[in-house]
XYZ file of C-alpha atoms in Angstrom:
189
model
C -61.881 3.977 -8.117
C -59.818 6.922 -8.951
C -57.435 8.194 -6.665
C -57.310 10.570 -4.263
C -55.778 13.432 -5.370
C -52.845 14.127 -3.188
C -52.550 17.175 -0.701
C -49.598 19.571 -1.079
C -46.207 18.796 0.419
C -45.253 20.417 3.633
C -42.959 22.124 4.013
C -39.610 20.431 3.671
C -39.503 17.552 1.089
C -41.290 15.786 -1.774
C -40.460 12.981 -3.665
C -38.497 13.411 -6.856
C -38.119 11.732 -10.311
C -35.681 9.795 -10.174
C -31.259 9.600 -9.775
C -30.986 13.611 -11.011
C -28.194 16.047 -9.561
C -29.040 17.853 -7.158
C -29.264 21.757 -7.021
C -29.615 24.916 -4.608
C -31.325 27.587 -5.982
C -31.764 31.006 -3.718
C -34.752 33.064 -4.429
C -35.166 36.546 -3.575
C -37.864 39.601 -3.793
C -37.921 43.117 -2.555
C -40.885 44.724 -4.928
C -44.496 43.841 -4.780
C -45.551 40.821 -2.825
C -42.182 39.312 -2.012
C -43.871 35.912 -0.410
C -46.232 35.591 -2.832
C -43.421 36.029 -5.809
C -41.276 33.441 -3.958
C -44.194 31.225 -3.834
C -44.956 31.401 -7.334
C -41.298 31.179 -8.383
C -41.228 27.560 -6.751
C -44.133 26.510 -8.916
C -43.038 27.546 -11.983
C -39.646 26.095 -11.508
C -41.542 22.821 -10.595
C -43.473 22.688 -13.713
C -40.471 22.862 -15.389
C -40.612 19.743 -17.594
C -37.356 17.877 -16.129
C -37.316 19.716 -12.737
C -38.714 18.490 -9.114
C -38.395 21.037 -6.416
C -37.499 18.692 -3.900
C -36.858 20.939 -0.812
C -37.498 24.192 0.480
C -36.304 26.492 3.298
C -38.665 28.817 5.337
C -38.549 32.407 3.605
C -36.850 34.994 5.745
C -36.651 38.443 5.637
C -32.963 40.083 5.316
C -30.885 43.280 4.861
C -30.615 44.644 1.246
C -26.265 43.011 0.415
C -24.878 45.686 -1.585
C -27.265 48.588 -1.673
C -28.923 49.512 1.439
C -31.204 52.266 0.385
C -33.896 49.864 -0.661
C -36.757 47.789 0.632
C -36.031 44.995 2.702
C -36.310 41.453 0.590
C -37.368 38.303 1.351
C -35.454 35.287 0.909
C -35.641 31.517 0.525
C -33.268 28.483 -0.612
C -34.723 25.447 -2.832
C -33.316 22.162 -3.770
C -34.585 21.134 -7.320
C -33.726 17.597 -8.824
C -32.747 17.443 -12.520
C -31.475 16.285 -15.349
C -31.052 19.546 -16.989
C -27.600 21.242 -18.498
C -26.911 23.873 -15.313
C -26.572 26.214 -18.226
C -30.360 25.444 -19.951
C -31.370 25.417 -16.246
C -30.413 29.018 -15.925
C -32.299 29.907 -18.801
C -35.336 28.885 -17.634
C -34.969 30.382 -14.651
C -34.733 33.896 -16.288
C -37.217 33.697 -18.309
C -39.160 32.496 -15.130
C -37.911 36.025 -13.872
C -39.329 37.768 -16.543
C -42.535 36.588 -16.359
C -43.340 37.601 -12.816
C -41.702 41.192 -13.825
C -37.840 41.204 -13.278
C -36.202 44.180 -14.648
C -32.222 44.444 -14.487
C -32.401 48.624 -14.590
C -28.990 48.265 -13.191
C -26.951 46.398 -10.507
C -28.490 45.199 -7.316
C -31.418 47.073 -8.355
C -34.541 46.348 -6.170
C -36.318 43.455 -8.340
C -39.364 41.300 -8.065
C -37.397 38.237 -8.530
C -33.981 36.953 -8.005
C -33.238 33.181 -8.883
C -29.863 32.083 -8.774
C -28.434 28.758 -8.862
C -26.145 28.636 -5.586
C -24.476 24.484 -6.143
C -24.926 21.881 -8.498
C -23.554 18.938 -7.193
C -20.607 17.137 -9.069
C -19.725 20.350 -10.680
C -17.946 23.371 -10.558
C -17.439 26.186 -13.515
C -15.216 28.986 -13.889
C -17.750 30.652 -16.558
C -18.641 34.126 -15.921
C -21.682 33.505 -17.030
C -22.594 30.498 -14.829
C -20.019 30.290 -11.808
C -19.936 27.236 -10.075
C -20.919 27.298 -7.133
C -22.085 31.025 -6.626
C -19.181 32.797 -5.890
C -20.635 35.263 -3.067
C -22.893 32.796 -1.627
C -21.227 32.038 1.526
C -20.944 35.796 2.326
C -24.796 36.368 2.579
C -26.723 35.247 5.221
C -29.708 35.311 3.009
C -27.959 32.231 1.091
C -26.387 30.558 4.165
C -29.274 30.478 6.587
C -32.009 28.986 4.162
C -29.565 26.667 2.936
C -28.473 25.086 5.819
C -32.171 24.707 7.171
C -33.562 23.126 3.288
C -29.973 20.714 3.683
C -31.410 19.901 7.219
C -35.166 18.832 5.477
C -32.575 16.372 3.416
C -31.151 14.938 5.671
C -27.994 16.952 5.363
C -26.866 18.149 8.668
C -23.285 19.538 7.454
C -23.533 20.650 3.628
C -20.740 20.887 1.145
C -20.633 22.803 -1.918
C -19.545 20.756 -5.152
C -15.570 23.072 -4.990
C -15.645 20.979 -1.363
C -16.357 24.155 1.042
C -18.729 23.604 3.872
C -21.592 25.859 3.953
C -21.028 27.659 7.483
C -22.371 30.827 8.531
C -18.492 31.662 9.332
C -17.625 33.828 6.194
C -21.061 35.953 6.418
C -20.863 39.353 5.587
C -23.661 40.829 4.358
C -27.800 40.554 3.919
C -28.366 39.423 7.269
C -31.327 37.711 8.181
C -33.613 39.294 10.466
C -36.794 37.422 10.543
C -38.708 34.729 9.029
C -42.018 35.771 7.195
C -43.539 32.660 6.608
C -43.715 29.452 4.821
C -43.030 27.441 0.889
C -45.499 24.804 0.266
C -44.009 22.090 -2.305
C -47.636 21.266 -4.548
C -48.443 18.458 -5.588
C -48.121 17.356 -9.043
């Protein structure tokens, strides 16, 4: 007998691969529709050959950061298991942008995806074009709230970035949360 194909992971965890580093990746939309872009962000990053979304945080609904004279976004953090180079990780995640229609027409531009990689653990990187971990995520609240609650689904109750900080809502300063729209669903594979 064949089996059962399994039912999609709720939301919170899913198995993963295998020993891989763990990352946080936030996700963000403020074009189109922003739940439905999130949701399809999270499974193309889990088809991603050496990738396994292994966690994933409510998506909430927050102030524009840096440029208040656009639409509100949504927002969600992911935990992804892999084996991948940070920096090759990145790559795919742009070009996962510019599938579902990113356009950089300048900074902090309204978009219809935003993936960043927030913490890689076991490593930190001055780069400017991969800063380790994300330099201004513990001043949004659209970073800090859906990380701490996709730590919690990990078993993480008190999170620390790879640089040692504790992600804390203390240093929060801008993109405030201000509701929660809905849920991720983890699929099965």
């Amino acid at each position: 007998n064949p089996a059962a194909p399994e039912a999609p992971a709720p939301l919170g965890t899913a198995a993963g691969r295998g020993s891989a580093r763990r990352i946080y990746l936030a996700l963000g939309s403020n074009e189109g529709d922003r739940a439905g872009q999130l949701q399809q962000a999270v499974d193309a990053i889990d088809a991603l050959p050496q990738v396994t979304v292994t966690a994933v945080s409510q998506i909430y609904g927050s102030e524009p950061a840096y440029s208040g004279d656009q639409p509100v976004f949504a927002n969600a953090v992911i935990a992804v298991a892999t084996d991948e180079d940070p920096e090759d990780l990145l790559a795919q995640l742009q070009q996962i942008e510019l599938d579902l229609g990113r356009r950089r027409d300048f900074p902090n531009a309204p978009r219809t995806l935003d993936l960043d990689i927030i913490d890689v653990s076991g490593v930190t990187s001055a780069d400017p074009l991969l800063t380790l971990p994300h330099p201004k995520a513990l001043e949004r609240d659209f970073v800090v709230t859906p990380l701490l609650e996709c730590a919690r689904h990990l078993g993480d109750a008190a999170p620390v970035l790879a640089d040692g900080t504790p992600v804390t809502a203390d240093a929060v300063s801008v993109g405030k949360v201000t509701q929660t729209l809905g849920d991720l669903v983890i699929k099965a594979r």
